[in-house]
Structures are given as C-alpha cells and as structure tokens.
Amino acid sequence: MHEITAHDDLSIDKAEFYARLGGDVEAILTGERDWIANTANCAAILFHALREINWAGFYFLQGEELVLGPFQGKPACVRIALGRGVCGAAGAQKRTQVVPVVHEFPGHIACDSASKSEIVLPLLSGDRLVGVLDIDSPILNRFDEADAAGLQAIVDCLLGASDLPV
Ligand code: SME
C-alpha cells in the first residue's frame, strides 16, 4: 500500500504539503473508478495526513438532503438538509466554507463537541452538486485559503478519477 505523506512534517509549507498529498491521492486512485471506494480512501488519507483534525469525510446529495458517506472520526449525523449548517451552506451555495469558529456559524450542526473549526468543499460535476467534503478540527482557526486551495485540487482529482453517482 502507498505510504501517506507524514502529517507531522512541519518542515514544509502548506502548498508543498498539499502538492505531496495530491500525489498520494492520485496514486491511490489510479486504476480504480468506484466512487465509494475512492471517497473512502480519500477520507482515510485526509484523516491520517492532516494535523489537528478530528473528522474527515463525505456527504452525498440525495434529493434535497446531504446523506453521510465514507468518513473517518466519530459517528456523525446522517442527514443534513441543503442550506443547514456548514455542510448545507457549502452545498446550497456551491461554495467552499472556511469556518474559523464553528460556534459562531449560524446553524452549525455539532456532531462531535470537540470540533472548533471546520472546512467544507462542495463536490461539483460541472454545475451539478454531488456532495460535500467536510473536515473538522479541535482547534480554532485551523483552516485557511491555502487549505481550501490544496483540498480543492484533491477534490478535483477525486472527481476526475471516479465514476460519479447519477
Ligand atoms: N458540522 C457540520 C455537520 C457535519 S459534522 O461536522 C461531521 C455542519 O454544521 O454542517
């Protein structure tokens, strides 16, 4: 199995870290187009590679709801209406949400009380919302625009390498 970029390598900046992590993701997705398998492996890579996070995973759009998909971390709420919480906002607006303090986000849904900051990226196939990638951190202000850009490249790789649900 492919080695994952070390989460505790503090000698490299975020852009370099995500460039290497993107290589890990690309390697693990090569030769496999199954959506569930690929999102499951992506959740595992992100959970083990990123520092100071307590949850990483996917919600998939079903009708007007986001439904829990592959993840790593504590059990989470299963259904989130579009527009609700951070995940619902990212899905409804089709825009990445970087939330430095989750308790200040209107309607934030607390799945794990340890979570203090969060980033959610929409999964888009063209203009069609497929789901969201959600990552939670137990520290405040964990995510910034460099995380958003690095994770966007990983999401793009995942979407391009997989057969998406119809
Ligand atoms: N906090 C999210 C809910 C999902 S859990 O964090 C896994 C939200 O407000 O949408």
Short mmCIF file of C-alpha atoms and ligand atoms in Angstrom, two decimals:
data_model
loop_
_atom_site.label_atom_id
_atom_site.label_comp_id
_atom_site.label_asym_id
_atom_site.label_seq_id
_atom_site.Cartn_x
_atom_site.Cartn_y
_atom_site.Cartn_z
CA MET A 1 0.00 0.00 0.00
CA HIS A 2 1.18 3.51 -0.84
CA GLU A 3 2.81 5.47 2.02
CA ILE A 4 0.92 8.61 3.04
CA THR A 5 2.70 11.97 3.37
CA ALA A 6 3.64 12.44 7.03
CA HIS A 7 1.20 14.63 8.93
CA ASP A 8 3.87 15.83 11.33
CA ASP A 9 6.35 17.08 8.75
CA LEU A 10 6.49 20.71 9.83
CA SER A 11 9.46 21.50 7.59
CA ILE A 12 7.27 22.06 4.52
CA ASP A 13 4.66 24.76 3.92
CA LYS A 14 1.02 24.03 3.19
CA ALA A 15 1.33 24.37 -0.58
CA GLU A 16 4.15 21.82 -0.64
CA PHE A 17 2.29 19.58 1.80
CA TYR A 18 -0.83 19.56 -0.38
CA ALA A 19 1.22 19.02 -3.54
CA ARG A 20 2.68 15.87 -1.97
CA LEU A 21 -0.68 14.80 -0.58
CA GLY A 22 -2.21 15.27 -4.03
CA GLY A 23 0.38 12.81 -5.31
CA ASP A 24 -0.65 10.32 -2.61
CA VAL A 25 -4.30 10.70 -3.58
CA GLU A 26 -3.57 10.33 -7.29
CA ALA A 27 -1.54 7.19 -6.61
CA ILE A 28 -4.23 5.55 -4.51
CA LEU A 29 -6.98 6.34 -7.04
CA THR A 30 -5.06 5.08 -10.06
CA GLY A 31 -6.79 2.14 -11.70
CA GLU A 32 -9.99 2.43 -9.65
CA ARG A 33 -13.09 4.43 -10.62
CA ASP A 34 -15.53 3.23 -7.95
CA TRP A 35 -16.99 6.29 -6.21
CA ILE A 36 -17.49 4.71 -2.77
CA ALA A 37 -14.06 3.07 -2.75
CA ASN A 38 -12.34 6.27 -3.86
CA THR A 39 -14.13 8.55 -1.40
CA ALA A 40 -13.43 6.04 1.40
CA ASN A 41 -9.71 6.01 0.62
CA CYS A 42 -9.67 9.82 0.29
CA ALA A 43 -11.29 10.18 3.74
CA ALA A 44 -8.67 7.83 5.20
CA ILE A 45 -5.76 9.66 3.56
CA LEU A 46 -7.00 13.07 4.69
CA PHE A 47 -7.75 11.92 8.23
CA HIS A 48 -4.30 10.41 8.69
CA ALA A 49 -2.31 13.04 6.80
CA LEU A 50 -3.74 16.30 8.18
CA ARG A 51 -2.62 17.60 11.54
CA GLU A 52 -5.06 18.68 14.25
CA ILE A 53 -8.26 17.32 12.78
CA ASN A 54 -10.87 15.06 14.37
CA TRP A 55 -13.17 14.23 11.45
CA ALA A 56 -12.85 13.94 7.67
CA GLY A 57 -15.46 12.61 5.33
CA PHE A 58 -18.13 12.99 2.72
CA TYR A 59 -21.83 13.70 2.48
CA PHE A 60 -23.60 12.83 -0.78
CA LEU A 61 -26.59 14.68 -2.22
CA GLN A 62 -29.83 12.71 -2.28
CA GLY A 63 -32.78 14.86 -3.32
CA GLU A 64 -32.65 17.96 -1.10
CA GLU A 65 -30.54 16.32 1.60
CA LEU A 66 -26.89 15.55 2.18
CA VAL A 67 -26.52 11.97 3.42
CA LEU A 68 -23.47 10.67 5.30
CA GLY A 69 -20.91 8.86 3.16
CA PRO A 70 -17.45 7.41 3.86
CA PHE A 71 -15.65 9.13 6.74
CA GLN A 72 -13.09 8.77 9.50
CA GLY A 73 -13.77 10.02 13.03
CA LYS A 74 -16.62 9.70 15.49
CA PRO A 75 -20.10 8.72 14.26
CA ALA A 76 -21.82 11.73 12.70
CA CYS A 77 -25.31 13.00 11.94
CA VAL A 78 -26.65 11.15 8.90
CA ARG A 79 -28.91 13.65 7.12
CA ILE A 80 -28.35 17.40 6.63
CA ALA A 81 -30.87 19.48 4.71
CA LEU A 82 -29.40 21.67 1.98
CA GLY A 83 -28.87 25.11 3.48
CA ARG A 84 -28.47 23.83 7.06
CA GLY A 85 -25.19 24.03 8.95
CA VAL A 86 -21.80 24.43 7.33
CA CYS A 87 -22.23 21.42 5.04
CA GLY A 88 -25.67 22.57 3.93
CA ALA A 89 -24.35 26.09 3.26
CA ALA A 90 -21.48 24.78 1.14
CA GLY A 91 -23.90 22.59 -0.78
CA ALA A 92 -26.60 25.22 -1.29
CA GLN A 93 -24.16 27.99 -2.26
CA LYS A 94 -21.81 25.60 -4.13
CA ARG A 95 -19.00 27.46 -2.40
CA THR A 96 -16.27 26.38 -0.02
CA GLN A 97 -16.90 27.40 3.59
CA VAL A 98 -13.89 28.12 5.80
CA VAL A 99 -15.21 28.48 9.35
CA PRO A 100 -12.66 29.64 11.95
CA VAL A 101 -15.08 29.34 14.91
CA VAL A 102 -17.89 26.84 14.38
CA HIS A 103 -19.91 28.06 17.34
CA GLU A 104 -20.26 31.44 15.66
CA PHE A 105 -21.59 29.91 12.42
CA PRO A 106 -25.39 30.28 12.21
CA GLY A 107 -26.99 26.83 12.36
CA HIS A 108 -23.75 24.92 12.82
CA ILE A 109 -24.52 21.25 13.48
CA ALA A 110 -22.36 19.85 16.31
CA CYS A 111 -21.68 16.18 15.57
CA ASP A 112 -18.56 16.00 17.76
CA SER A 113 -18.41 18.51 20.62
CA ALA A 114 -14.62 18.60 20.19
CA SER A 115 -14.93 20.36 16.81
CA LYS A 116 -13.99 24.05 16.94
CA SER A 117 -13.26 24.95 13.32
CA GLU A 118 -14.26 23.43 10.00
CA ILE A 119 -13.82 23.49 6.23
CA VAL A 120 -16.39 22.20 3.76
CA LEU A 121 -15.91 21.99 -0.01
CA PRO A 122 -18.74 21.30 -2.46
CA LEU A 123 -18.24 18.38 -4.84
CA LEU A 124 -19.29 19.71 -8.23
CA SER A 125 -19.57 17.94 -11.56
CA GLY A 126 -19.85 20.97 -13.81
CA ASP A 127 -22.66 22.85 -12.09
CA ARG A 128 -24.22 19.72 -10.55
CA LEU A 129 -23.79 19.26 -6.78
CA VAL A 130 -22.76 15.67 -5.99
CA GLY A 131 -21.98 16.13 -2.29
CA VAL A 132 -19.52 17.83 0.06
CA LEU A 133 -16.16 17.10 1.69
CA ASP A 134 -16.19 18.07 5.38
CA ILE A 135 -13.15 18.32 7.67
CA ASP A 136 -13.38 19.29 11.37
CA SER A 137 -10.66 20.41 13.76
CA PRO A 138 -10.48 20.50 17.56
CA ILE A 139 -8.57 23.80 17.41
CA LEU A 140 -9.84 27.24 16.45
CA ASN A 141 -8.91 28.78 13.10
CA ARG A 142 -7.32 25.56 11.77
CA PHE A 143 -8.10 26.15 8.08
CA ASP A 144 -7.21 28.97 5.69
CA GLU A 145 -7.19 29.70 1.97
CA ALA A 146 -4.11 27.50 1.47
CA ASP A 147 -6.09 24.56 2.86
CA ALA A 148 -9.04 25.48 0.64
CA ALA A 149 -6.80 25.55 -2.46
CA GLY A 150 -4.94 22.35 -1.57
CA LEU A 151 -8.13 20.45 -0.78
CA GLN A 152 -9.80 21.77 -3.94
CA ALA A 153 -7.02 20.17 -6.01
CA ILE A 154 -7.61 16.88 -4.18
CA VAL A 155 -11.37 17.10 -4.73
CA ASP A 156 -10.80 17.82 -8.44
CA CYS A 157 -8.55 14.78 -8.67
CA LEU A 158 -11.15 12.60 -6.90
CA LEU A 159 -13.99 13.80 -9.14
CA GLY A 160 -11.95 13.28 -12.31
CA ALA A 161 -10.76 9.81 -11.29
CA SER A 162 -14.16 8.39 -10.31
CA ASP A 163 -17.44 7.36 -11.91
CA LEU A 164 -19.84 9.77 -10.23
CA PRO A 165 -23.29 8.75 -8.96
CA VAL A 166 -26.07 9.70 -11.40
N1 SME B 1 -20.67 20.44 11.47
C1 SME B 1 -21.31 20.07 10.23
C2 SME B 1 -22.07 18.78 10.37
C3 SME B 1 -21.30 17.57 9.97
S1 SME B 1 -20.21 17.08 11.12
O1 SME B 1 -19.27 18.13 11.45
C4 SME B 1 -19.41 15.70 10.65
C5 SME B 1 -22.25 21.17 9.77
O2 SME B 1 -22.51 22.11 10.52
O3 SME B 1 -22.74 21.07 8.66
#
